[in-house]
PDB file of C-alpha atoms in Angstrom:
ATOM      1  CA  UNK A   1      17.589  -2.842 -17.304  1.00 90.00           C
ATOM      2  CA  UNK A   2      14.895  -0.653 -17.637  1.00 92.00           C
ATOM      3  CA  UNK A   3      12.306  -3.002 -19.199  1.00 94.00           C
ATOM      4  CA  UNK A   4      12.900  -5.239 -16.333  1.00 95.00           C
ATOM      5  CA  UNK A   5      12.318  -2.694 -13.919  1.00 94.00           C
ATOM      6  CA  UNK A   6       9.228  -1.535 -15.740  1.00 95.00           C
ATOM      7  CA  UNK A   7       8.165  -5.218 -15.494  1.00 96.00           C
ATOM      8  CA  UNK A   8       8.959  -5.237 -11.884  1.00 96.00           C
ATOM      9  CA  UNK A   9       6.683  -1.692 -11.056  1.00 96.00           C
ATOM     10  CA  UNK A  10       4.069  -3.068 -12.869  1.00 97.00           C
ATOM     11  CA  UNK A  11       3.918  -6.794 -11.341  1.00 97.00           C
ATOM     12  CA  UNK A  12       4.034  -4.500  -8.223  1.00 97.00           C
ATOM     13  CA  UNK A  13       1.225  -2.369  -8.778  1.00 97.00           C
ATOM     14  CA  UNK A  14      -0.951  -5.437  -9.258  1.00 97.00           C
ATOM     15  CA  UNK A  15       0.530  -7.229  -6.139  1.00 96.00           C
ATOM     16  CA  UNK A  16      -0.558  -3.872  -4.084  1.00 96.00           C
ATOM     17  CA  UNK A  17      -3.872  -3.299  -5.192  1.00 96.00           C
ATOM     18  CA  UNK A  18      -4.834  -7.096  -4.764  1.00 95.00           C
ATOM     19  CA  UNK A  19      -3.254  -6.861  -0.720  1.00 94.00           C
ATOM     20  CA  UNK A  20      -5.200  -3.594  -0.881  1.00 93.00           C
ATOM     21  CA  UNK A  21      -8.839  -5.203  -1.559  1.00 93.00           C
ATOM     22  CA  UNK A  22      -7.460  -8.083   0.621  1.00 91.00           C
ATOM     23  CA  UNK A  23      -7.417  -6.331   3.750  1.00 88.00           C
ATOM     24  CA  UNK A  24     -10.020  -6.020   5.996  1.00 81.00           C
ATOM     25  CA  UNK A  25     -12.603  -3.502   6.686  1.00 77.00           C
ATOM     26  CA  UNK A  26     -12.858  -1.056   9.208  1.00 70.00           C
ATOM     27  CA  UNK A  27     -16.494  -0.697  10.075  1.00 61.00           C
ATOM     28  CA  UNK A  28     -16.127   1.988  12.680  1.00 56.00           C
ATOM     29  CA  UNK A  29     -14.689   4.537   9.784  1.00 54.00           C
ATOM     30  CA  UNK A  30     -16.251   3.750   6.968  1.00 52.00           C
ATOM     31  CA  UNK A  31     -18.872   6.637   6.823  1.00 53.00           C
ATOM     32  CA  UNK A  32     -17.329   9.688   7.768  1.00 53.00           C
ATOM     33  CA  UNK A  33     -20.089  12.178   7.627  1.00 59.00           C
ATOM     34  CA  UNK A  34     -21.765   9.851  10.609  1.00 57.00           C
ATOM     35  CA  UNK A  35     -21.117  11.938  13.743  1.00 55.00           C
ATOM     36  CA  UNK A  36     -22.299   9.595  15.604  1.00 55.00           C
ATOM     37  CA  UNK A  37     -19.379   7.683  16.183  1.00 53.00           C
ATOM     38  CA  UNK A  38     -16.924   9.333  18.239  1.00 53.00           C
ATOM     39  CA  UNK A  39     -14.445   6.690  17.814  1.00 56.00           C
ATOM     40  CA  UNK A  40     -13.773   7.796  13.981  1.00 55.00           C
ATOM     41  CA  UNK A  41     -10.495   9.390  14.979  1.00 57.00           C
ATOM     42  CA  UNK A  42      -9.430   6.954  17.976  1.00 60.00           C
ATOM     43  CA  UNK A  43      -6.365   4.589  16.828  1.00 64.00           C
ATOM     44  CA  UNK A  44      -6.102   0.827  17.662  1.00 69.00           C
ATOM     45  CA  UNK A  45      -3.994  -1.282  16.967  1.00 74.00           C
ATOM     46  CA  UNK A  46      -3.983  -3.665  14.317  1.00 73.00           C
ATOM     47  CA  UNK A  47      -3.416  -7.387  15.349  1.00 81.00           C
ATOM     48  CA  UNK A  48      -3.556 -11.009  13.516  1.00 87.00           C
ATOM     49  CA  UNK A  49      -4.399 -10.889  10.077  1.00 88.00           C
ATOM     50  CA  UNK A  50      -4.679  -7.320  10.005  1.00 88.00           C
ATOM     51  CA  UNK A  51      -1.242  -6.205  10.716  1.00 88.00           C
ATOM     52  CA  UNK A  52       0.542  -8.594   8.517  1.00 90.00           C
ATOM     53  CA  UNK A  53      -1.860  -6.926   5.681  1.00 91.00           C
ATOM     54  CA  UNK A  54      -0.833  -3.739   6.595  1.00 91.00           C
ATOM     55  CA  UNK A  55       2.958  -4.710   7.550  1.00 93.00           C
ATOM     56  CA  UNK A  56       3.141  -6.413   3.879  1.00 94.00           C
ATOM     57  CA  UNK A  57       1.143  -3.357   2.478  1.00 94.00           C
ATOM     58  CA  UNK A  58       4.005  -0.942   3.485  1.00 95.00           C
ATOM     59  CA  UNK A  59       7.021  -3.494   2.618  1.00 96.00           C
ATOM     60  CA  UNK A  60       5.281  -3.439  -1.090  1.00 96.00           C
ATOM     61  CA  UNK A  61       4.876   0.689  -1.777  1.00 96.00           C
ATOM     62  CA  UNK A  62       8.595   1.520   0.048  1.00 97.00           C
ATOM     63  CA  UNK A  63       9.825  -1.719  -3.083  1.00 97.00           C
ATOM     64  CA  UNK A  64       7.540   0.186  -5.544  1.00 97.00           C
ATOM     65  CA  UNK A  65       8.569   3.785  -4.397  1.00 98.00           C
ATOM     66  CA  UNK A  66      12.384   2.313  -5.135  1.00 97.00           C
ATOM     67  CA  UNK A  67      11.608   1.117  -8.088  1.00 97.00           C
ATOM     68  CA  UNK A  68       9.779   4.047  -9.513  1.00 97.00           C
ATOM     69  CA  UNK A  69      12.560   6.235  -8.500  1.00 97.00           C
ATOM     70  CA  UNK A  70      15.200   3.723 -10.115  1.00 95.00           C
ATOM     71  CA  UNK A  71      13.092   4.197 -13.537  1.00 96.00           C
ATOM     72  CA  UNK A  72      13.011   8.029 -13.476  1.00 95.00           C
ATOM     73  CA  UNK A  73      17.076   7.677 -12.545  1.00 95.00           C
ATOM     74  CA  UNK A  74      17.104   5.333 -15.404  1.00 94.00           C
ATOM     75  CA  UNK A  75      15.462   7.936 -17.915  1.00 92.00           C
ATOM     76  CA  UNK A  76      17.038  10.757 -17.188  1.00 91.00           C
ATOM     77  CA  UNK A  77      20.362   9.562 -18.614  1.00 86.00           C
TER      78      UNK A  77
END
């Protein structure tokens, strides 16, 4: 059981930082020592593409956050 689950963390970890790069970028943010932008700390919300990226990016760290605390259950015993 626990090499599986060590199989499954680290499949994971390569599944989350390819959705990671995937996403896209947000252009308003990206420098933050530019004051010029006063929208830097304005939220909108993320549509299309976007929030499936960020609704599968979630999904994918709550599996590996189970996982990872299966493992350390795993170990301790």
């Amino acid at each position: 059981m626990y090499q599986v689950l060590l199989t499954t963390l680290l499949i994971l970890s390569v599944i989350i930082v390819a959705v990671i790069f995937i996403q896209p970028a947000k252009n308003q943010s990206s420098n933050v020592f530019d004051s010029g932008t006063g929208a830097l700390f304005e939220r909108s919300k993320a549509r299309g593409f976007e929030a499936v990226m960020q609704r599968l990016t979630a999904i994918l760290v709550f599996l590996w956050m189970l996982v990872a605390i299966g493992l350390v259950i795993i170990s301790s015993r």
